[in-house]
Amino acid sequence: MRQVFKRFIPEDFQYLARAFAEQGTSHFAELVRDDYRVLDVVLDDENVFKKLVLDEHLFLKVSPYFYFELLLRQAIRDIKRENYTLERIGYRERVPVFDGPKVIEAVSREDVRDYLVELLVSFVKVNNITLYIRKGRGIYLKKSISDMDFDLMLEISERVEEPYRFVFLKRAGDIALFLSGVFPEQLFGSPFNVRRKPFLPVSVSSSEELERKGKEVYRLAGQSKVAQENRLDTILDFLAAHFEAVKKPLNVMTDRYLHFRKYDIFRFLQN
């Protein structure tokens, strides 16, 4: 059973029922809530996607888990239908790559799709922590850190021991995958010859470098005893081995269905 279904809230089922059932919405909402097999079938109905996602205020009416699940499903359907994806080679330039079957095979795993939804939700609100670092007797340096800062996550992972090292490695991998999938244009600079916008929380020279680093930190996180104890080693190893394929549904989802709306959803990136 998809773990993300357990994250849905009553409003998700009610909204789904109003879009799918013309009458008896209360009974329908109970049906899809109690039978995950029925819910899976209903969510795969492309007409449901069209009715729901055309509502530009949908994100405010349902849970982010429900919202991103719908968008991710549609992106996967698009890739299946077209059999290719577009690879970004510049801020605006894209070339077709016939890797559709490889991408679909990668995201056919339920744990991968669940991970992608959880990842997207984790960036809706970023955690900021204030630390006081002792520099001398009675002297402290106040430092604010964000768990969106890729370089900082790597730096901290090298200074702490388990179980904390795992947390920072995994987050660094998530940042790399999120930026590669949802904000890839930032890795190519702007059309006005600016290398990258100030908010980009990672110092890399290319998208290839970010993907390489992302795969490496996922691999290291997967080797952790903490990952094994929490049964995350398998999925993290898979992400390390299939990083390029797993990011493609995020690219399609963003290009076609989020557009500029992503700056409203992931508001911290405007700072």
PDB file of C-alpha atoms in Angstrom:
ATOM      1  CA  MET A   1       0.000   0.000   0.000  1.00  0.00           C
ATOM      2  CA  ARG A   2       1.222   3.482  -0.829  1.00  0.00           C
ATOM      3  CA  GLN A   3       2.473   5.147   2.334  1.00  0.00           C
ATOM      4  CA  VAL A   4       1.574   8.602   1.039  1.00  0.00           C
ATOM      5  CA  PHE A   5      -2.134   7.679   1.126  1.00  0.00           C
ATOM      6  CA  LYS A   6      -1.889   7.607   4.917  1.00  0.00           C
ATOM      7  CA  ARG A   7      -0.932  11.298   4.802  1.00  0.00           C
ATOM      8  CA  PHE A   8      -4.156  12.403   3.123  1.00  0.00           C
ATOM      9  CA  ILE A   9      -6.566  14.473   5.220  1.00  0.00           C
ATOM     10  CA  PRO A  10     -10.423  14.462   5.202  1.00  0.00           C
ATOM     11  CA  GLU A  11     -10.496  17.521   2.936  1.00  0.00           C
ATOM     12  CA  ASP A  12      -8.580  15.550   0.290  1.00  0.00           C
ATOM     13  CA  PHE A  13     -11.225  12.836   0.101  1.00  0.00           C
ATOM     14  CA  GLN A  14     -14.071  15.341   0.155  1.00  0.00           C
ATOM     15  CA  TYR A  15     -12.546  17.396  -2.653  1.00  0.00           C
ATOM     16  CA  LEU A  16     -11.902  14.241  -4.661  1.00  0.00           C
ATOM     17  CA  ALA A  17     -15.472  13.063  -4.143  1.00  0.00           C
ATOM     18  CA  ARG A  18     -16.941  16.376  -5.344  1.00  0.00           C
ATOM     19  CA  ALA A  19     -14.862  16.169  -8.519  1.00  0.00           C
ATOM     20  CA  PHE A  20     -15.478  12.482  -9.244  1.00  0.00           C
ATOM     21  CA  ALA A  21     -18.997  11.760  -8.024  1.00  0.00           C
ATOM     22  CA  GLU A  22     -21.943  13.829  -9.192  1.00  0.00           C
ATOM     23  CA  GLN A  23     -24.067  12.581  -6.291  1.00  0.00           C
ATOM     24  CA  GLY A  24     -23.547  10.637  -3.110  1.00  0.00           C
ATOM     25  CA  THR A  25     -20.298  12.465  -2.431  1.00  0.00           C
ATOM     26  CA  SER A  26     -20.329  11.628   1.266  1.00  0.00           C
ATOM     27  CA  HIS A  27     -20.524   7.885   0.570  1.00  0.00           C
ATOM     28  CA  PHE A  28     -17.890   8.150  -2.151  1.00  0.00           C
ATOM     29  CA  ALA A  29     -15.502  10.001   0.157  1.00  0.00           C
ATOM     30  CA  GLU A  30     -15.855   7.226   2.732  1.00  0.00           C
ATOM     31  CA  LEU A  31     -15.292   4.585   0.057  1.00  0.00           C
ATOM     32  CA  VAL A  32     -12.004   5.988  -1.247  1.00  0.00           C
ATOM     33  CA  ARG A  33     -10.834   6.734   2.284  1.00  0.00           C
ATOM     34  CA  ASP A  34     -11.424   3.177   3.483  1.00  0.00           C
ATOM     35  CA  ASP A  35     -10.363   1.238   0.370  1.00  0.00           C
ATOM     36  CA  TYR A  36      -6.898   2.220  -0.900  1.00  0.00           C
ATOM     37  CA  ARG A  37      -7.338   0.105  -4.023  1.00  0.00           C
ATOM     38  CA  VAL A  38     -10.326   2.202  -5.062  1.00  0.00           C
ATOM     39  CA  LEU A  39      -8.432   5.366  -4.183  1.00  0.00           C
ATOM     40  CA  ASP A  40      -5.535   4.319  -6.413  1.00  0.00           C
ATOM     41  CA  VAL A  41      -7.889   3.734  -9.353  1.00  0.00           C
ATOM     42  CA  VAL A  42      -9.669   7.061  -8.870  1.00  0.00           C
ATOM     43  CA  LEU A  43      -6.402   8.981  -8.650  1.00  0.00           C
ATOM     44  CA  ASP A  44      -5.327   7.435 -11.941  1.00  0.00           C
ATOM     45  CA  ASP A  45      -8.346   8.883 -13.726  1.00  0.00           C
ATOM     46  CA  GLU A  46      -6.993  11.692 -15.880  1.00  0.00           C
ATOM     47  CA  ASN A  47     -10.346  13.462 -15.811  1.00  0.00           C
ATOM     48  CA  VAL A  48      -9.982  13.833 -12.057  1.00  0.00           C
ATOM     49  CA  PHE A  49      -6.625  15.481 -12.587  1.00  0.00           C
ATOM     50  CA  LYS A  50      -8.083  17.912 -15.125  1.00  0.00           C
ATOM     51  CA  LYS A  51     -10.935  18.912 -12.821  1.00  0.00           C
ATOM     52  CA  LEU A  52      -8.786  19.387  -9.765  1.00  0.00           C
ATOM     53  CA  VAL A  53      -5.576  20.892 -11.023  1.00  0.00           C
ATOM     54  CA  LEU A  54      -7.306  23.508 -13.164  1.00  0.00           C
ATOM     55  CA  ASP A  55      -8.282  25.059  -9.837  1.00  0.00           C
ATOM     56  CA  GLU A  56      -5.424  27.510  -9.295  1.00  0.00           C
ATOM     57  CA  HIS A  57      -6.232  27.659  -5.574  1.00  0.00           C
ATOM     58  CA  LEU A  58      -6.187  23.884  -5.127  1.00  0.00           C
ATOM     59  CA  PHE A  59      -2.979  23.915  -3.115  1.00  0.00           C
ATOM     60  CA  LEU A  60      -4.737  25.927  -0.407  1.00  0.00           C
ATOM     61  CA  LYS A  61      -7.722  23.563  -0.250  1.00  0.00           C
ATOM     62  CA  VAL A  62      -6.049  20.178   0.063  1.00  0.00           C
ATOM     63  CA  SER A  63      -2.979  18.688   1.704  1.00  0.00           C
ATOM     64  CA  PRO A  64       0.360  19.082  -0.090  1.00  0.00           C
ATOM     65  CA  TYR A  65       0.639  15.284  -0.167  1.00  0.00           C
ATOM     66  CA  PHE A  66      -2.575  15.028  -2.183  1.00  0.00           C
ATOM     67  CA  TYR A  67      -1.604  17.923  -4.433  1.00  0.00           C
ATOM     68  CA  PHE A  68       1.846  16.629  -5.342  1.00  0.00           C
ATOM     69  CA  GLU A  69       0.577  13.071  -5.731  1.00  0.00           C
ATOM     70  CA  LEU A  70      -1.849  14.269  -8.406  1.00  0.00           C
ATOM     71  CA  LEU A  71       0.804  16.242 -10.272  1.00  0.00           C
ATOM     72  CA  LEU A  72       3.363  13.462 -10.102  1.00  0.00           C
ATOM     73  CA  ARG A  73       0.884  10.911 -11.447  1.00  0.00           C
ATOM     74  CA  GLN A  74       0.068  13.140 -14.395  1.00  0.00           C
ATOM     75  CA  ALA A  75       3.755  13.707 -15.172  1.00  0.00           C
ATOM     76  CA  ILE A  76       4.326   9.945 -15.204  1.00  0.00           C
ATOM     77  CA  ARG A  77       1.329   9.466 -17.514  1.00  0.00           C
ATOM     78  CA  ASP A  78       2.751  12.090 -19.873  1.00  0.00           C
ATOM     79  CA  ILE A  79       6.134  10.335 -20.020  1.00  0.00           C
ATOM     80  CA  LYS A  80       4.447   6.988 -20.704  1.00  0.00           C
ATOM     81  CA  ARG A  81       2.428   8.500 -23.538  1.00  0.00           C
ATOM     82  CA  GLU A  82       5.302  10.382 -25.183  1.00  0.00           C
ATOM     83  CA  ASN A  83       8.134   7.924 -24.527  1.00  0.00           C
ATOM     84  CA  TYR A  84      10.703  10.720 -24.197  1.00  0.00           C
ATOM     85  CA  THR A  85      11.684  13.586 -21.910  1.00  0.00           C
ATOM     86  CA  LEU A  86      13.270  16.972 -22.520  1.00  0.00           C
ATOM     87  CA  GLU A  87      16.790  17.453 -21.202  1.00  0.00           C
ATOM     88  CA  ARG A  88      17.740  20.995 -20.273  1.00  0.00           C
ATOM     89  CA  ILE A  89      21.035  22.143 -21.811  1.00  0.00           C
ATOM     90  CA  GLY A  90      20.709  25.831 -20.944  1.00  0.00           C
ATOM     91  CA  TYR A  91      18.415  28.307 -19.233  1.00  0.00           C
ATOM     92  CA  ARG A  92      15.828  27.894 -22.005  1.00  0.00           C
ATOM     93  CA  GLU A  93      17.236  25.278 -24.367  1.00  0.00           C
ATOM     94  CA  ARG A  94      15.993  21.692 -24.207  1.00  0.00           C
ATOM     95  CA  VAL A  95      16.623  18.630 -26.332  1.00  0.00           C
ATOM     96  CA  PRO A  96      14.487  15.451 -26.517  1.00  0.00           C
ATOM     97  CA  VAL A  97      15.976  12.356 -24.885  1.00  0.00           C
ATOM     98  CA  PHE A  98      14.285   9.019 -25.559  1.00  0.00           C
ATOM     99  CA  ASP A  99      14.643   7.702 -22.033  1.00  0.00           C
ATOM    100  CA  GLY A 100      10.944   7.292 -21.313  1.00  0.00           C
ATOM    101  CA  PRO A 101      11.053   3.515 -20.648  1.00  0.00           C
ATOM    102  CA  LYS A 102      14.024   3.924 -18.303  1.00  0.00           C
ATOM    103  CA  VAL A 103      12.285   6.701 -16.381  1.00  0.00           C
ATOM    104  CA  ILE A 104       9.013   4.778 -16.113  1.00  0.00           C
ATOM    105  CA  GLU A 105      10.848   1.711 -14.859  1.00  0.00           C
ATOM    106  CA  ALA A 106      12.547   3.797 -12.162  1.00  0.00           C
ATOM    107  CA  VAL A 107       9.331   5.380 -10.894  1.00  0.00           C
ATOM    108  CA  SER A 108       7.276   2.194 -11.155  1.00  0.00           C
ATOM    109  CA  ARG A 109       8.365   1.460  -7.599  1.00  0.00           C
ATOM    110  CA  GLU A 110       5.849   2.636  -5.034  1.00  0.00           C
ATOM    111  CA  ASP A 111       8.560   3.565  -2.531  1.00  0.00           C
ATOM    112  CA  VAL A 112      10.184   5.849  -5.120  1.00  0.00           C
ATOM    113  CA  ARG A 113       6.922   7.676  -5.831  1.00  0.00           C
ATOM    114  CA  ASP A 114       6.240   7.979  -2.117  1.00  0.00           C
ATOM    115  CA  TYR A 115       9.723   9.379  -1.585  1.00  0.00           C
ATOM    116  CA  LEU A 116       9.264  11.991  -4.302  1.00  0.00           C
ATOM    117  CA  VAL A 117       5.995  13.222  -2.800  1.00  0.00           C
ATOM    118  CA  GLU A 118       7.518  13.364   0.690  1.00  0.00           C
ATOM    119  CA  LEU A 119      10.516  15.224  -0.730  1.00  0.00           C
ATOM    120  CA  LEU A 120       8.353  17.879  -2.385  1.00  0.00           C
ATOM    121  CA  VAL A 121       6.332  18.392   0.780  1.00  0.00           C
ATOM    122  CA  SER A 122       9.517  18.769   2.840  1.00  0.00           C
ATOM    123  CA  PHE A 123      10.478  21.881   0.850  1.00  0.00           C
ATOM    124  CA  VAL A 124       7.164  23.691   1.212  1.00  0.00           C
ATOM    125  CA  LYS A 125       8.391  24.909   4.568  1.00  0.00           C
ATOM    126  CA  VAL A 126      12.099  25.026   5.313  1.00  0.00           C
ATOM    127  CA  ASN A 127      13.442  24.844   8.866  1.00  0.00           C
ATOM    128  CA  ASN A 128      15.677  27.636  10.091  1.00  0.00           C
ATOM    129  CA  ILE A 129      17.766  27.107  13.208  1.00  0.00           C
ATOM    130  CA  THR A 130      19.701  29.669  15.227  1.00  0.00           C
ATOM    131  CA  LEU A 131      22.952  28.502  16.804  1.00  0.00           C
ATOM    132  CA  TYR A 132      25.231  30.296  19.262  1.00  0.00           C
ATOM    133  CA  ILE A 133      28.838  29.292  18.643  1.00  0.00           C
ATOM    134  CA  ARG A 134      31.323  29.987  21.420  1.00  0.00           C
ATOM    135  CA  LYS A 135      34.317  31.977  20.156  1.00  0.00           C
ATOM    136  CA  GLY A 136      35.896  32.760  23.515  1.00  0.00           C
ATOM    137  CA  ARG A 137      35.109  33.394  27.152  1.00  0.00           C
ATOM    138  CA  GLY A 138      31.734  35.076  27.206  1.00  0.00           C
ATOM    139  CA  ILE A 139      31.873  35.635  23.445  1.00  0.00           C
ATOM    140  CA  TYR A 140      29.346  33.882  21.209  1.00  0.00           C
ATOM    141  CA  LEU A 141      28.687  34.134  17.498  1.00  0.00           C
ATOM    142  CA  LYS A 142      25.026  33.987  16.512  1.00  0.00           C
ATOM    143  CA  LYS A 143      24.541  31.964  13.326  1.00  0.00           C
ATOM    144  CA  SER A 144      21.297  31.095  11.549  1.00  0.00           C
ATOM    145  CA  ILE A 145      21.286  27.980   9.401  1.00  0.00           C
ATOM    146  CA  SER A 146      18.741  26.594   6.974  1.00  0.00           C
ATOM    147  CA  ASP A 147      18.184  22.961   6.097  1.00  0.00           C
ATOM    148  CA  MET A 148      17.922  24.131   2.485  1.00  0.00           C
ATOM    149  CA  ASP A 149      21.642  24.936   2.368  1.00  0.00           C
ATOM    150  CA  PHE A 150      23.344  22.097   0.481  1.00  0.00           C
ATOM    151  CA  ASP A 151      26.895  23.182   1.234  1.00  0.00           C
ATOM    152  CA  LEU A 152      26.131  23.624   4.915  1.00  0.00           C
ATOM    153  CA  MET A 153      24.481  20.190   5.151  1.00  0.00           C
ATOM    154  CA  LEU A 154      27.642  18.644   3.701  1.00  0.00           C
ATOM    155  CA  GLU A 155      29.895  20.620   6.016  1.00  0.00           C
ATOM    156  CA  ILE A 156      27.953  19.620   9.116  1.00  0.00           C
ATOM    157  CA  SER A 157      27.840  15.964   8.027  1.00  0.00           C
ATOM    158  CA  GLU A 158      31.634  15.929   8.080  1.00  0.00           C
ATOM    159  CA  ARG A 159      31.773  17.319  11.627  1.00  0.00           C
ATOM    160  CA  VAL A 160      29.179  15.239  13.442  1.00  0.00           C
ATOM    161  CA  GLU A 161      28.878  11.568  14.260  1.00  0.00           C
ATOM    162  CA  GLU A 162      25.981   9.203  13.865  1.00  0.00           C
ATOM    163  CA  PRO A 163      23.053   9.314  14.133  1.00  0.00           C
ATOM    164  CA  TYR A 164      23.246  12.997  13.164  1.00  0.00           C
ATOM    165  CA  ARG A 165      25.532  12.464  10.178  1.00  0.00           C
ATOM    166  CA  PHE A 166      22.841  10.477   8.393  1.00  0.00           C
ATOM    167  CA  VAL A 167      20.279  13.259   8.795  1.00  0.00           C
ATOM    168  CA  PHE A 168      22.495  15.853   7.128  1.00  0.00           C
ATOM    169  CA  LEU A 169      23.644  13.531   4.331  1.00  0.00           C
ATOM    170  CA  LYS A 170      20.089  12.570   3.455  1.00  0.00           C
ATOM    171  CA  ARG A 171      18.974  16.198   3.456  1.00  0.00           C
ATOM    172  CA  ALA A 172      21.861  17.153   1.166  1.00  0.00           C
ATOM    173  CA  GLY A 173      20.772  14.458  -1.282  1.00  0.00           C
ATOM    174  CA  ASP A 174      17.188  15.697  -1.111  1.00  0.00           C
ATOM    175  CA  ILE A 175      18.288  19.266  -1.837  1.00  0.00           C
ATOM    176  CA  ALA A 176      20.233  18.113  -4.898  1.00  0.00           C
ATOM    177  CA  LEU A 177      17.281  16.124  -6.225  1.00  0.00           C
ATOM    178  CA  PHE A 178      14.800  18.905  -5.488  1.00  0.00           C
ATOM    179  CA  LEU A 179      16.834  21.598  -7.249  1.00  0.00           C
ATOM    180  CA  SER A 180      17.599  19.321 -10.213  1.00  0.00           C
ATOM    181  CA  GLY A 181      13.936  18.414 -10.565  1.00  0.00           C
ATOM    182  CA  VAL A 182      12.039  21.598  -9.690  1.00  0.00           C
ATOM    183  CA  PHE A 183      14.480  24.499 -10.197  1.00  0.00           C
ATOM    184  CA  PRO A 184      16.934  23.223 -12.855  1.00  0.00           C
ATOM    185  CA  GLU A 185      17.001  26.596 -14.614  1.00  0.00           C
ATOM    186  CA  GLN A 186      18.824  28.066 -11.637  1.00  0.00           C
ATOM    187  CA  LEU A 187      21.793  25.827 -12.406  1.00  0.00           C
ATOM    188  CA  PHE A 188      22.228  27.477 -15.800  1.00  0.00           C
ATOM    189  CA  GLY A 189      22.002  31.101 -14.732  1.00  0.00           C
ATOM    190  CA  SER A 190      19.509  33.590 -16.116  1.00  0.00           C
ATOM    191  CA  PRO A 191      18.968  34.817 -19.691  1.00  0.00           C
ATOM    192  CA  PHE A 192      20.571  38.075 -18.590  1.00  0.00           C
ATOM    193  CA  ASN A 193      24.011  36.482 -18.133  1.00  0.00           C
ATOM    194  CA  VAL A 194      23.737  36.238 -14.360  1.00  0.00           C
ATOM    195  CA  ARG A 195      25.385  33.037 -13.212  1.00  0.00           C
ATOM    196  CA  ARG A 196      22.622  32.157 -10.782  1.00  0.00           C
ATOM    197  CA  LYS A 197      20.030  33.901  -8.694  1.00  0.00           C
ATOM    198  CA  PRO A 198      21.083  34.762  -5.137  1.00  0.00           C
ATOM    199  CA  PHE A 199      18.767  32.267  -3.506  1.00  0.00           C
ATOM    200  CA  LEU A 200      20.401  29.198  -5.052  1.00  0.00           C
ATOM    201  CA  PRO A 201      21.616  27.397  -1.903  1.00  0.00           C
ATOM    202  CA  VAL A 202      24.447  25.398  -3.440  1.00  0.00           C
ATOM    203  CA  SER A 203      27.812  26.235  -4.958  1.00  0.00           C
ATOM    204  CA  VAL A 204      28.195  24.120  -8.084  1.00  0.00           C
ATOM    205  CA  SER A 205      29.468  24.915 -11.552  1.00  0.00           C
ATOM    206  CA  SER A 206      26.969  22.766 -13.471  1.00  0.00           C
ATOM    207  CA  SER A 207      23.877  20.584 -13.197  1.00  0.00           C
ATOM    208  CA  GLU A 208      26.092  17.562 -13.790  1.00  0.00           C
ATOM    209  CA  GLU A 209      28.172  18.445 -10.753  1.00  0.00           C
ATOM    210  CA  LEU A 210      25.096  18.790  -8.560  1.00  0.00           C
ATOM    211  CA  GLU A 211      23.767  15.433  -9.740  1.00  0.00           C
ATOM    212  CA  ARG A 212      27.141  13.807  -9.092  1.00  0.00           C
ATOM    213  CA  LYS A 213      27.238  15.220  -5.570  1.00  0.00           C
ATOM    214  CA  GLY A 214      23.623  14.245  -4.994  1.00  0.00           C
ATOM    215  CA  LYS A 215      24.283  10.641  -5.971  1.00  0.00           C
ATOM    216  CA  GLU A 216      27.348  10.509  -3.746  1.00  0.00           C
ATOM    217  CA  VAL A 217      25.606  11.781  -0.610  1.00  0.00           C
ATOM    218  CA  TYR A 218      22.629   9.475  -1.187  1.00  0.00           C
ATOM    219  CA  ARG A 219      25.075   6.579  -1.459  1.00  0.00           C
ATOM    220  CA  LEU A 220      26.816   7.580   1.777  1.00  0.00           C
ATOM    221  CA  ALA A 221      23.490   8.060   3.557  1.00  0.00           C
ATOM    222  CA  GLY A 222      22.357   4.624   2.396  1.00  0.00           C
ATOM    223  CA  GLN A 223      25.429   3.038   3.959  1.00  0.00           C
ATOM    224  CA  SER A 224      24.558   4.428   7.377  1.00  0.00           C
ATOM    225  CA  LYS A 225      23.388   2.107  10.150  1.00  0.00           C
ATOM    226  CA  VAL A 226      20.626   4.618  10.798  1.00  0.00           C
ATOM    227  CA  ALA A 227      19.355   4.114   7.247  1.00  0.00           C
ATOM    228  CA  GLN A 228      19.398   0.351   7.721  1.00  0.00           C
ATOM    229  CA  GLU A 229      17.590   0.566  11.061  1.00  0.00           C
ATOM    230  CA  ASN A 230      14.887   2.740   9.484  1.00  0.00           C
ATOM    231  CA  ARG A 231      14.735   0.644   6.302  1.00  0.00           C
ATOM    232  CA  LEU A 232      15.833   3.549   4.151  1.00  0.00           C
ATOM    233  CA  ASP A 233      19.049   2.035   2.829  1.00  0.00           C
ATOM    234  CA  THR A 234      17.365   0.361  -0.158  1.00  0.00           C
ATOM    235  CA  ILE A 235      15.567   3.461  -1.410  1.00  0.00           C
ATOM    236  CA  LEU A 236      18.607   5.707  -0.867  1.00  0.00           C
ATOM    237  CA  ASP A 237      20.844   3.281  -2.772  1.00  0.00           C
ATOM    238  CA  PHE A 238      18.271   3.252  -5.573  1.00  0.00           C
ATOM    239  CA  LEU A 239      18.163   7.047  -5.733  1.00  0.00           C
ATOM    240  CA  ALA A 240      21.960   7.151  -5.883  1.00  0.00           C
ATOM    241  CA  ALA A 241      21.976   4.714  -8.812  1.00  0.00           C
ATOM    242  CA  HIS A 242      19.029   6.240 -10.713  1.00  0.00           C
ATOM    243  CA  PHE A 243      19.258   9.945  -9.852  1.00  0.00           C
ATOM    244  CA  GLU A 244      18.926  11.151 -13.465  1.00  0.00           C
ATOM    245  CA  ALA A 245      15.851   9.024 -14.161  1.00  0.00           C
ATOM    246  CA  VAL A 246      14.094   9.859 -10.886  1.00  0.00           C
ATOM    247  CA  LYS A 247      14.422  13.623 -11.404  1.00  0.00           C
ATOM    248  CA  LYS A 248      12.696  13.512 -14.827  1.00  0.00           C
ATOM    249  CA  PRO A 249       9.077  13.262 -13.562  1.00  0.00           C
ATOM    250  CA  LEU A 250       9.815  16.280 -11.372  1.00  0.00           C
ATOM    251  CA  ASN A 251      11.070  18.163 -14.443  1.00  0.00           C
ATOM    252  CA  VAL A 252       7.925  17.314 -16.422  1.00  0.00           C
ATOM    253  CA  MET A 253       5.648  18.111 -13.488  1.00  0.00           C
ATOM    254  CA  THR A 254       7.307  21.495 -12.982  1.00  0.00           C
ATOM    255  CA  ASP A 255       7.481  22.531 -16.633  1.00  0.00           C
ATOM    256  CA  ARG A 256       3.878  21.651 -17.422  1.00  0.00           C
ATOM    257  CA  TYR A 257       1.826  22.021 -14.265  1.00  0.00           C
ATOM    258  CA  LEU A 258       3.653  24.223 -11.777  1.00  0.00           C
ATOM    259  CA  HIS A 259       5.138  26.886 -14.053  1.00  0.00           C
ATOM    260  CA  PHE A 260       5.533  30.126 -12.093  1.00  0.00           C
ATOM    261  CA  ARG A 261       3.234  28.773  -9.382  1.00  0.00           C
ATOM    262  CA  LYS A 262       6.229  26.998  -7.877  1.00  0.00           C
ATOM    263  CA  TYR A 263       7.494  30.364  -6.600  1.00  0.00           C
ATOM    264  CA  ASP A 264       4.267  30.741  -4.622  1.00  0.00           C
ATOM    265  CA  ILE A 265       4.385  27.193  -3.256  1.00  0.00           C
ATOM    266  CA  PHE A 266       8.076  27.223  -2.359  1.00  0.00           C
ATOM    267  CA  ARG A 267       8.075  30.791  -1.063  1.00  0.00           C
ATOM    268  CA  PHE A 268      11.407  30.612   0.758  1.00  0.00           C
ATOM    269  CA  LEU A 269      13.189  30.635  -2.594  1.00  0.00           C
ATOM    270  CA  GLN A 270      12.116  34.235  -3.149  1.00  0.00           C
ATOM    271  CA  ASN A 271      14.268  35.421  -0.274  1.00  0.00           C
TER     272      ASN A 271
END
